[in-house]
Amino acid sequence: MRRKVPRVSKVSQVPREWERETRDTLSRGFTLIELLVAISIIGILSSLLFVSYTSIQKNTRDTQRKSDLKQYLTALESYASANNSLYPIYGSVIDVNSGLCGELSEFLKNECLQDSRVASGWPNYKYRSDASGIKAGLAARLESGPLSAGMQAKWWVACTNGKMKEIESVSTSPNVGGGAINSECLR
């Protein structure tokens, strides 16, 4: 059914029935349902953004950890070159900052590198060598990525033999980093 359009002689004149319809529509505003739908959509979108933002932060920190271990490996190679091809000898796993950092200070470009989350209880980088100082390795606990069933943590292991690998473990204990170094670097 077609609507009958009244004729208007001047452009500025609007038929009264249209004027009434427009006024009623504009004064009505939004219904409560429309507002709730809009607010819930905004909430869902903001939660998705928050989740992806935290994921990006974790990936960024993990990339920094891997980069830090590469810098430590470079410093270890420089140390070994100056010390008859031997790495600093530590028979058990240690925090990098508790001893190794002092020995490598002249070979590190920056100050002692440490995990950005150490202050919040996150384990720092780990180091271990064999008893003779011929082999050594470093480990850093990672934050991002899915874990296999029954696994609790991921570690990035960097060895002086050139091997770099991500390893899953059943424990979040900092000593697990030393176990990962043993299994990948000191065999």
mmCIF file of the C-alpha atoms, coordinates in Angstrom:
data_MODEL
# 
_entry.id   MODEL 
# 
loop_
_atom_site.group_PDB 
_atom_site.id 
_atom_site.type_symbol 
_atom_site.label_atom_id 
_atom_site.label_alt_id 
_atom_site.label_comp_id 
_atom_site.label_asym_id 
_atom_site.label_entity_id 
_atom_site.label_seq_id 
_atom_site.pdbx_PDB_ins_code 
_atom_site.Cartn_x 
_atom_site.Cartn_y 
_atom_site.Cartn_z 
_atom_site.occupancy 
_atom_site.B_iso_or_equiv 
_atom_site.pdbx_formal_charge 
_atom_site.auth_seq_id 
_atom_site.auth_comp_id 
_atom_site.auth_asym_id 
_atom_site.auth_atom_id 
_atom_site.pdbx_PDB_model_num 
ATOM 1   C CA . MET A 1 1   ? 0.000  0.000   0.000  1.00 0.00 ? 1   MET A CA 1 
ATOM 2   C CA . ARG A 1 2   ? 1.471  3.288   -1.041 1.00 0.00 ? 2   ARG A CA 1 
ATOM 3   C CA . ARG A 1 3   ? 1.521  6.244   1.196  1.00 0.00 ? 3   ARG A CA 1 
ATOM 4   C CA . LYS A 1 4   ? -0.030 9.351   -0.147 1.00 0.00 ? 4   LYS A CA 1 
ATOM 5   C CA . VAL A 1 5   ? 2.459  12.190  -0.222 1.00 0.00 ? 5   VAL A CA 1 
ATOM 6   C CA . PRO A 1 6   ? 0.893  15.597  0.215  1.00 0.00 ? 6   PRO A CA 1 
ATOM 7   C CA . ARG A 1 7   ? 1.962  18.284  -2.162 1.00 0.00 ? 7   ARG A CA 1 
ATOM 8   C CA . VAL A 1 8   ? 3.981  21.129  -0.802 1.00 0.00 ? 8   VAL A CA 1 
ATOM 9   C CA . SER A 1 9   ? 4.403  24.369  -2.618 1.00 0.00 ? 9   SER A CA 1 
ATOM 10  C CA . LYS A 1 10  ? 7.555  25.545  -0.891 1.00 0.00 ? 10  LYS A CA 1 
ATOM 11  C CA . VAL A 1 11  ? 10.581 23.444  -0.075 1.00 0.00 ? 11  VAL A CA 1 
ATOM 12  C CA . SER A 1 12  ? 10.778 24.748  3.472  1.00 0.00 ? 12  SER A CA 1 
ATOM 13  C CA . GLN A 1 13  ? 7.241  23.676  4.270  1.00 0.00 ? 13  GLN A CA 1 
ATOM 14  C CA . VAL A 1 14  ? 6.849  20.189  5.701  1.00 0.00 ? 14  VAL A CA 1 
ATOM 15  C CA . PRO A 1 15  ? 3.457  18.517  5.964  1.00 0.00 ? 15  PRO A CA 1 
ATOM 16  C CA . ARG A 1 16  ? 2.091  18.504  9.509  1.00 0.00 ? 16  ARG A CA 1 
ATOM 17  C CA . GLU A 1 17  ? 1.691  14.731  9.679  1.00 0.00 ? 17  GLU A CA 1 
ATOM 18  C CA . TRP A 1 18  ? 5.381  14.250  8.874  1.00 0.00 ? 18  TRP A CA 1 
ATOM 19  C CA . GLU A 1 19  ? 6.297  16.835  11.463 1.00 0.00 ? 19  GLU A CA 1 
ATOM 20  C CA . ARG A 1 20  ? 4.356  14.916  14.119 1.00 0.00 ? 20  ARG A CA 1 
ATOM 21  C CA . GLU A 1 21  ? 5.958  11.555  13.149 1.00 0.00 ? 21  GLU A CA 1 
ATOM 22  C CA . THR A 1 22  ? 9.460  13.013  13.278 1.00 0.00 ? 22  THR A CA 1 
ATOM 23  C CA . ARG A 1 23  ? 8.874  14.652  16.654 1.00 0.00 ? 23  ARG A CA 1 
ATOM 24  C CA . ASP A 1 24  ? 7.499  11.421  18.150 1.00 0.00 ? 24  ASP A CA 1 
ATOM 25  C CA . THR A 1 25  ? 10.407 9.358   16.835 1.00 0.00 ? 25  THR A CA 1 
ATOM 26  C CA . LEU A 1 26  ? 13.076 11.761  18.086 1.00 0.00 ? 26  LEU A CA 1 
ATOM 27  C CA . SER A 1 27  ? 11.622 12.195  21.547 1.00 0.00 ? 27  SER A CA 1 
ATOM 28  C CA . ARG A 1 28  ? 11.314 8.469   22.072 1.00 0.00 ? 28  ARG A CA 1 
ATOM 29  C CA . GLY A 1 29  ? 15.112 7.784   22.573 1.00 0.00 ? 29  GLY A CA 1 
ATOM 30  C CA . PHE A 1 30  ? 16.567 4.324   23.228 1.00 0.00 ? 30  PHE A CA 1 
ATOM 31  C CA . THR A 1 31  ? 14.737 1.545   24.991 1.00 0.00 ? 31  THR A CA 1 
ATOM 32  C CA . LEU A 1 32  ? 16.240 -0.251  27.955 1.00 0.00 ? 32  LEU A CA 1 
ATOM 33  C CA . ILE A 1 33  ? 16.734 -3.384  25.846 1.00 0.00 ? 33  ILE A CA 1 
ATOM 34  C CA . GLU A 1 34  ? 18.666 -1.468  23.194 1.00 0.00 ? 34  GLU A CA 1 
ATOM 35  C CA . LEU A 1 35  ? 20.925 0.040   25.848 1.00 0.00 ? 35  LEU A CA 1 
ATOM 36  C CA . LEU A 1 36  ? 21.557 -3.343  27.506 1.00 0.00 ? 36  LEU A CA 1 
ATOM 37  C CA . VAL A 1 37  ? 22.409 -4.955  24.170 1.00 0.00 ? 37  VAL A CA 1 
ATOM 38  C CA . ALA A 1 38  ? 24.828 -2.137  23.304 1.00 0.00 ? 38  ALA A CA 1 
ATOM 39  C CA . ILE A 1 39  ? 26.494 -2.297  26.736 1.00 0.00 ? 39  ILE A CA 1 
ATOM 40  C CA . SER A 1 40  ? 26.856 -6.092  26.588 1.00 0.00 ? 40  SER A CA 1 
ATOM 41  C CA . ILE A 1 41  ? 28.414 -5.911  23.104 1.00 0.00 ? 41  ILE A CA 1 
ATOM 42  C CA . ILE A 1 42  ? 30.892 -3.298  24.330 1.00 0.00 ? 42  ILE A CA 1 
ATOM 43  C CA . GLY A 1 43  ? 31.702 -5.492  27.354 1.00 0.00 ? 43  GLY A CA 1 
ATOM 44  C CA . ILE A 1 44  ? 32.333 -8.571  25.217 1.00 0.00 ? 44  ILE A CA 1 
ATOM 45  C CA . LEU A 1 45  ? 34.568 -6.649  22.817 1.00 0.00 ? 45  LEU A CA 1 
ATOM 46  C CA . SER A 1 46  ? 36.585 -5.086  25.640 1.00 0.00 ? 46  SER A CA 1 
ATOM 47  C CA . SER A 1 47  ? 37.126 -8.476  27.320 1.00 0.00 ? 47  SER A CA 1 
ATOM 48  C CA . LEU A 1 48  ? 38.358 -9.939  24.011 1.00 0.00 ? 48  LEU A CA 1 
ATOM 49  C CA . LEU A 1 49  ? 40.765 -7.034  23.617 1.00 0.00 ? 49  LEU A CA 1 
ATOM 50  C CA . PHE A 1 50  ? 42.034 -7.492  27.180 1.00 0.00 ? 50  PHE A CA 1 
ATOM 51  C CA . VAL A 1 51  ? 42.682 -11.210 26.649 1.00 0.00 ? 51  VAL A CA 1 
ATOM 52  C CA . SER A 1 52  ? 44.579 -10.619 23.411 1.00 0.00 ? 52  SER A CA 1 
ATOM 53  C CA . TYR A 1 53  ? 46.552 -7.758  25.001 1.00 0.00 ? 53  TYR A CA 1 
ATOM 54  C CA . THR A 1 54  ? 47.754 -9.949  27.887 1.00 0.00 ? 54  THR A CA 1 
ATOM 55  C CA . SER A 1 55  ? 48.656 -12.684 25.409 1.00 0.00 ? 55  SER A CA 1 
ATOM 56  C CA . ILE A 1 56  ? 50.733 -10.204 23.419 1.00 0.00 ? 56  ILE A CA 1 
ATOM 57  C CA . GLN A 1 57  ? 52.484 -9.076  26.617 1.00 0.00 ? 57  GLN A CA 1 
ATOM 58  C CA . LYS A 1 58  ? 53.380 -12.680 27.511 1.00 0.00 ? 58  LYS A CA 1 
ATOM 59  C CA . ASN A 1 59  ? 54.765 -13.343 24.033 1.00 0.00 ? 59  ASN A CA 1 
ATOM 60  C CA . THR A 1 60  ? 56.809 -10.146 24.217 1.00 0.00 ? 60  THR A CA 1 
ATOM 61  C CA . ARG A 1 61  ? 58.306 -11.110 27.588 1.00 0.00 ? 61  ARG A CA 1 
ATOM 62  C CA . ASP A 1 62  ? 59.116 -14.614 26.287 1.00 0.00 ? 62  ASP A CA 1 
ATOM 63  C CA . THR A 1 63  ? 60.861 -13.137 23.258 1.00 0.00 ? 63  THR A CA 1 
ATOM 64  C CA . GLN A 1 64  ? 62.906 -10.918 25.592 1.00 0.00 ? 64  GLN A CA 1 
ATOM 65  C CA . ARG A 1 65  ? 63.871 -13.948 27.702 1.00 0.00 ? 65  ARG A CA 1 
ATOM 66  C CA . LYS A 1 66  ? 65.114 -15.800 24.617 1.00 0.00 ? 66  LYS A CA 1 
ATOM 67  C CA . SER A 1 67  ? 67.071 -12.735 23.534 1.00 0.00 ? 67  SER A CA 1 
ATOM 68  C CA . ASP A 1 68  ? 68.621 -12.393 27.006 1.00 0.00 ? 68  ASP A CA 1 
ATOM 69  C CA . LEU A 1 69  ? 69.771 -16.024 26.953 1.00 0.00 ? 69  LEU A CA 1 
ATOM 70  C CA . LYS A 1 70  ? 71.382 -15.462 23.547 1.00 0.00 ? 70  LYS A CA 1 
ATOM 71  C CA . GLN A 1 71  ? 73.293 -12.502 25.004 1.00 0.00 ? 71  GLN A CA 1 
ATOM 72  C CA . TYR A 1 72  ? 74.426 -14.669 27.915 1.00 0.00 ? 72  TYR A CA 1 
ATOM 73  C CA . LEU A 1 73  ? 75.535 -17.374 25.462 1.00 0.00 ? 73  LEU A CA 1 
ATOM 74  C CA . THR A 1 74  ? 77.598 -14.809 23.575 1.00 0.00 ? 74  THR A CA 1 
ATOM 75  C CA . ALA A 1 75  ? 79.170 -13.674 26.859 1.00 0.00 ? 75  ALA A CA 1 
ATOM 76  C CA . LEU A 1 76  ? 79.844 -17.319 27.816 1.00 0.00 ? 76  LEU A CA 1 
ATOM 77  C CA . GLU A 1 77  ? 81.602 -17.921 24.497 1.00 0.00 ? 77  GLU A CA 1 
ATOM 78  C CA . SER A 1 78  ? 83.734 -14.812 25.033 1.00 0.00 ? 78  SER A CA 1 
ATOM 79  C CA . TYR A 1 79  ? 84.537 -16.010 28.557 1.00 0.00 ? 79  TYR A CA 1 
ATOM 80  C CA . ALA A 1 80  ? 85.513 -19.452 27.245 1.00 0.00 ? 80  ALA A CA 1 
ATOM 81  C CA . SER A 1 81  ? 87.754 -17.886 24.585 1.00 0.00 ? 81  SER A CA 1 
ATOM 82  C CA . ALA A 1 82  ? 89.616 -16.015 27.306 1.00 0.00 ? 82  ALA A CA 1 
ATOM 83  C CA . ASN A 1 83  ? 89.780 -19.053 29.653 1.00 0.00 ? 83  ASN A CA 1 
ATOM 84  C CA . ASN A 1 84  ? 91.158 -22.026 27.694 1.00 0.00 ? 84  ASN A CA 1 
ATOM 85  C CA . SER A 1 85  ? 87.745 -22.934 26.197 1.00 0.00 ? 85  SER A CA 1 
ATOM 86  C CA . LEU A 1 86  ? 86.226 -23.521 29.625 1.00 0.00 ? 86  LEU A CA 1 
ATOM 87  C CA . TYR A 1 87  ? 82.957 -22.130 30.908 1.00 0.00 ? 87  TYR A CA 1 
ATOM 88  C CA . PRO A 1 88  ? 82.406 -21.015 34.520 1.00 0.00 ? 88  PRO A CA 1 
ATOM 89  C CA . ILE A 1 89  ? 82.074 -24.160 36.635 1.00 0.00 ? 89  ILE A CA 1 
ATOM 90  C CA . TYR A 1 90  ? 78.942 -24.553 38.746 1.00 0.00 ? 90  TYR A CA 1 
ATOM 91  C CA . GLY A 1 91  ? 78.046 -28.124 39.603 1.00 0.00 ? 91  GLY A CA 1 
ATOM 92  C CA . SER A 1 92  ? 74.481 -27.299 40.533 1.00 0.00 ? 92  SER A CA 1 
ATOM 93  C CA . VAL A 1 93  ? 71.889 -25.010 39.037 1.00 0.00 ? 93  VAL A CA 1 
ATOM 94  C CA . ILE A 1 94  ? 72.258 -21.352 40.050 1.00 0.00 ? 94  ILE A CA 1 
ATOM 95  C CA . ASP A 1 95  ? 70.486 -18.086 39.395 1.00 0.00 ? 95  ASP A CA 1 
ATOM 96  C CA . VAL A 1 96  ? 72.438 -16.182 36.783 1.00 0.00 ? 96  VAL A CA 1 
ATOM 97  C CA . ASN A 1 97  ? 72.606 -13.095 39.015 1.00 0.00 ? 97  ASN A CA 1 
ATOM 98  C CA . SER A 1 98  ? 73.978 -14.960 42.035 1.00 0.00 ? 98  SER A CA 1 
ATOM 99  C CA . GLY A 1 99  ? 77.444 -15.598 40.633 1.00 0.00 ? 99  GLY A CA 1 
ATOM 100 C CA . LEU A 1 100 ? 77.653 -16.040 36.909 1.00 0.00 ? 100 LEU A CA 1 
ATOM 101 C CA . CYS A 1 101 ? 76.837 -12.423 36.201 1.00 0.00 ? 101 CYS A CA 1 
ATOM 102 C CA . GLY A 1 102 ? 79.910 -11.238 38.088 1.00 0.00 ? 102 GLY A CA 1 
ATOM 103 C CA . GLU A 1 103 ? 82.176 -13.576 36.131 1.00 0.00 ? 103 GLU A CA 1 
ATOM 104 C CA . LEU A 1 104 ? 80.702 -12.436 32.812 1.00 0.00 ? 104 LEU A CA 1 
ATOM 105 C CA . SER A 1 105 ? 80.513 -8.723  33.619 1.00 0.00 ? 105 SER A CA 1 
ATOM 106 C CA . GLU A 1 106 ? 83.370 -7.759  31.298 1.00 0.00 ? 106 GLU A CA 1 
ATOM 107 C CA . PHE A 1 107 ? 81.746 -9.702  28.432 1.00 0.00 ? 107 PHE A CA 1 
ATOM 108 C CA . LEU A 1 108 ? 78.167 -8.493  28.834 1.00 0.00 ? 108 LEU A CA 1 
ATOM 109 C CA . LYS A 1 109 ? 77.199 -5.448  26.785 1.00 0.00 ? 109 LYS A CA 1 
ATOM 110 C CA . ASN A 1 110 ? 74.610 -4.326  29.310 1.00 0.00 ? 110 ASN A CA 1 
ATOM 111 C CA . GLU A 1 111 ? 74.307 -4.821  33.019 1.00 0.00 ? 111 GLU A CA 1 
ATOM 112 C CA . CYS A 1 112 ? 73.225 -8.194  34.340 1.00 0.00 ? 112 CYS A CA 1 
ATOM 113 C CA . LEU A 1 113 ? 70.149 -9.256  32.456 1.00 0.00 ? 113 LEU A CA 1 
ATOM 114 C CA . GLN A 1 114 ? 67.327 -10.686 34.478 1.00 0.00 ? 114 GLN A CA 1 
ATOM 115 C CA . ASP A 1 115 ? 63.772 -11.764 33.906 1.00 0.00 ? 115 ASP A CA 1 
ATOM 116 C CA . SER A 1 116 ? 61.397 -8.799  33.991 1.00 0.00 ? 116 SER A CA 1 
ATOM 117 C CA . ARG A 1 117 ? 59.053 -10.630 36.382 1.00 0.00 ? 117 ARG A CA 1 
ATOM 118 C CA . VAL A 1 118 ? 61.608 -11.617 39.048 1.00 0.00 ? 118 VAL A CA 1 
ATOM 119 C CA . ALA A 1 119 ? 60.195 -9.046  41.476 1.00 0.00 ? 119 ALA A CA 1 
ATOM 120 C CA . SER A 1 120 ? 56.792 -10.773 41.331 1.00 0.00 ? 120 SER A CA 1 
ATOM 121 C CA . GLY A 1 121 ? 58.234 -14.171 42.291 1.00 0.00 ? 121 GLY A CA 1 
ATOM 122 C CA . TRP A 1 122 ? 58.965 -15.439 38.772 1.00 0.00 ? 122 TRP A CA 1 
ATOM 123 C CA . PRO A 1 123 ? 62.175 -17.522 38.620 1.00 0.00 ? 123 PRO A CA 1 
ATOM 124 C CA . ASN A 1 124 ? 65.234 -15.812 37.198 1.00 0.00 ? 124 ASN A CA 1 
ATOM 125 C CA . TYR A 1 125 ? 67.432 -17.283 34.483 1.00 0.00 ? 125 TYR A CA 1 
ATOM 126 C CA . LYS A 1 126 ? 69.241 -20.494 35.468 1.00 0.00 ? 126 LYS A CA 1 
ATOM 127 C CA . TYR A 1 127 ? 72.785 -21.643 34.643 1.00 0.00 ? 127 TYR A CA 1 
ATOM 128 C CA . ARG A 1 128 ? 74.615 -24.927 35.023 1.00 0.00 ? 128 ARG A CA 1 
ATOM 129 C CA . SER A 1 129 ? 77.846 -26.409 33.701 1.00 0.00 ? 129 SER A CA 1 
ATOM 130 C CA . ASP A 1 130 ? 79.335 -29.858 33.842 1.00 0.00 ? 130 ASP A CA 1 
ATOM 131 C CA . ALA A 1 131 ? 82.072 -30.557 36.406 1.00 0.00 ? 131 ALA A CA 1 
ATOM 132 C CA . SER A 1 132 ? 84.857 -29.896 33.898 1.00 0.00 ? 132 SER A CA 1 
ATOM 133 C CA . GLY A 1 133 ? 83.483 -26.625 32.463 1.00 0.00 ? 133 GLY A CA 1 
ATOM 134 C CA . ILE A 1 134 ? 83.389 -28.012 28.911 1.00 0.00 ? 134 ILE A CA 1 
ATOM 135 C CA . LYS A 1 135 ? 79.604 -27.903 28.542 1.00 0.00 ? 135 LYS A CA 1 
ATOM 136 C CA . ALA A 1 136 ? 77.112 -25.423 29.932 1.00 0.00 ? 136 ALA A CA 1 
ATOM 137 C CA . GLY A 1 137 ? 73.578 -24.225 29.476 1.00 0.00 ? 137 GLY A CA 1 
ATOM 138 C CA . LEU A 1 138 ? 71.016 -21.634 30.450 1.00 0.00 ? 138 LEU A CA 1 
ATOM 139 C CA . ALA A 1 139 ? 67.267 -21.864 31.038 1.00 0.00 ? 139 ALA A CA 1 
ATOM 140 C CA . ALA A 1 140 ? 64.391 -19.407 31.340 1.00 0.00 ? 140 ALA A CA 1 
ATOM 141 C CA . ARG A 1 141 ? 60.810 -20.179 32.272 1.00 0.00 ? 141 ARG A CA 1 
ATOM 142 C CA . LEU A 1 142 ? 58.300 -19.135 29.608 1.00 0.00 ? 142 LEU A CA 1 
ATOM 143 C CA . GLU A 1 143 ? 54.787 -17.775 30.097 1.00 0.00 ? 143 GLU A CA 1 
ATOM 144 C CA . SER A 1 144 ? 52.975 -18.201 26.810 1.00 0.00 ? 144 SER A CA 1 
ATOM 145 C CA . GLY A 1 145 ? 51.717 -21.062 24.725 1.00 0.00 ? 145 GLY A CA 1 
ATOM 146 C CA . PRO A 1 146 ? 49.546 -24.070 25.480 1.00 0.00 ? 146 PRO A CA 1 
ATOM 147 C CA . LEU A 1 147 ? 50.841 -26.900 27.640 1.00 0.00 ? 147 LEU A CA 1 
ATOM 148 C CA . SER A 1 148 ? 50.402 -30.614 27.007 1.00 0.00 ? 148 SER A CA 1 
ATOM 149 C CA . ALA A 1 149 ? 48.211 -32.593 29.397 1.00 0.00 ? 149 ALA A CA 1 
ATOM 150 C CA . GLY A 1 150 ? 49.782 -32.930 32.851 1.00 0.00 ? 150 GLY A CA 1 
ATOM 151 C CA . MET A 1 151 ? 52.481 -30.347 32.189 1.00 0.00 ? 151 MET A CA 1 
ATOM 152 C CA . GLN A 1 152 ? 52.891 -27.302 34.428 1.00 0.00 ? 152 GLN A CA 1 
ATOM 153 C CA . ALA A 1 153 ? 55.579 -25.117 32.864 1.00 0.00 ? 153 ALA A CA 1 
ATOM 154 C CA . LYS A 1 154 ? 57.617 -24.408 29.748 1.00 0.00 ? 154 LYS A CA 1 
ATOM 155 C CA . TRP A 1 155 ? 61.332 -23.685 29.773 1.00 0.00 ? 155 TRP A CA 1 
ATOM 156 C CA . TRP A 1 156 ? 63.551 -22.261 27.038 1.00 0.00 ? 156 TRP A CA 1 
ATOM 157 C CA . VAL A 1 157 ? 66.938 -23.955 27.143 1.00 0.00 ? 157 VAL A CA 1 
ATOM 158 C CA . ALA A 1 158 ? 70.021 -22.538 25.409 1.00 0.00 ? 158 ALA A CA 1 
ATOM 159 C CA . CYS A 1 159 ? 73.162 -24.668 25.327 1.00 0.00 ? 159 CYS A CA 1 
ATOM 160 C CA . THR A 1 160 ? 76.764 -23.791 24.563 1.00 0.00 ? 160 THR A CA 1 
ATOM 161 C CA . ASN A 1 161 ? 76.727 -26.574 21.941 1.00 0.00 ? 161 ASN A CA 1 
ATOM 162 C CA . GLY A 1 162 ? 74.306 -24.424 19.914 1.00 0.00 ? 162 GLY A CA 1 
ATOM 163 C CA . LYS A 1 163 ? 71.118 -26.258 20.811 1.00 0.00 ? 163 LYS A CA 1 
ATOM 164 C CA . MET A 1 164 ? 68.110 -24.116 21.731 1.00 0.00 ? 164 MET A CA 1 
ATOM 165 C CA . LYS A 1 165 ? 64.849 -25.776 22.601 1.00 0.00 ? 165 LYS A CA 1 
ATOM 166 C CA . GLU A 1 166 ? 61.525 -25.343 24.380 1.00 0.00 ? 166 GLU A CA 1 
ATOM 167 C CA . ILE A 1 167 ? 60.875 -28.007 27.016 1.00 0.00 ? 167 ILE A CA 1 
ATOM 168 C CA . GLU A 1 168 ? 57.750 -28.762 29.039 1.00 0.00 ? 168 GLU A CA 1 
ATOM 169 C CA . SER A 1 169 ? 57.956 -29.926 32.641 1.00 0.00 ? 169 SER A CA 1 
ATOM 170 C CA . VAL A 1 170 ? 55.595 -31.369 35.226 1.00 0.00 ? 170 VAL A CA 1 
ATOM 171 C CA . SER A 1 171 ? 56.750 -28.903 37.875 1.00 0.00 ? 171 SER A CA 1 
ATOM 172 C CA . THR A 1 172 ? 57.018 -25.139 38.145 1.00 0.00 ? 172 THR A CA 1 
ATOM 173 C CA . SER A 1 173 ? 59.969 -25.401 40.545 1.00 0.00 ? 173 SER A CA 1 
ATOM 174 C CA . PRO A 1 174 ? 62.976 -23.247 39.577 1.00 0.00 ? 174 PRO A CA 1 
ATOM 175 C CA . ASN A 1 175 ? 65.189 -26.343 39.920 1.00 0.00 ? 175 ASN A CA 1 
ATOM 176 C CA . VAL A 1 176 ? 63.396 -27.837 36.925 1.00 0.00 ? 176 VAL A CA 1 
ATOM 177 C CA . GLY A 1 177 ? 65.319 -25.342 34.794 1.00 0.00 ? 177 GLY A CA 1 
ATOM 178 C CA . GLY A 1 178 ? 68.480 -27.105 35.931 1.00 0.00 ? 178 GLY A CA 1 
ATOM 179 C CA . GLY A 1 179 ? 67.001 -30.469 34.997 1.00 0.00 ? 179 GLY A CA 1 
ATOM 180 C CA . ALA A 1 180 ? 66.168 -29.137 31.550 1.00 0.00 ? 180 ALA A CA 1 
ATOM 181 C CA . ILE A 1 181 ? 69.758 -27.930 31.182 1.00 0.00 ? 181 ILE A CA 1 
ATOM 182 C CA . ASN A 1 182 ? 71.013 -31.381 32.242 1.00 0.00 ? 182 ASN A CA 1 
ATOM 183 C CA . SER A 1 183 ? 68.843 -33.247 29.758 1.00 0.00 ? 183 SER A CA 1 
ATOM 184 C CA . GLU A 1 184 ? 69.586 -30.980 26.789 1.00 0.00 ? 184 GLU A CA 1 
ATOM 185 C CA . CYS A 1 185 ? 73.049 -29.494 27.302 1.00 0.00 ? 185 CYS A CA 1 
ATOM 186 C CA . LEU A 1 186 ? 75.214 -31.629 29.568 1.00 0.00 ? 186 LEU A CA 1 
ATOM 187 C CA . ARG A 1 187 ? 74.801 -35.091 28.054 1.00 0.00 ? 187 ARG A CA 1 
# 
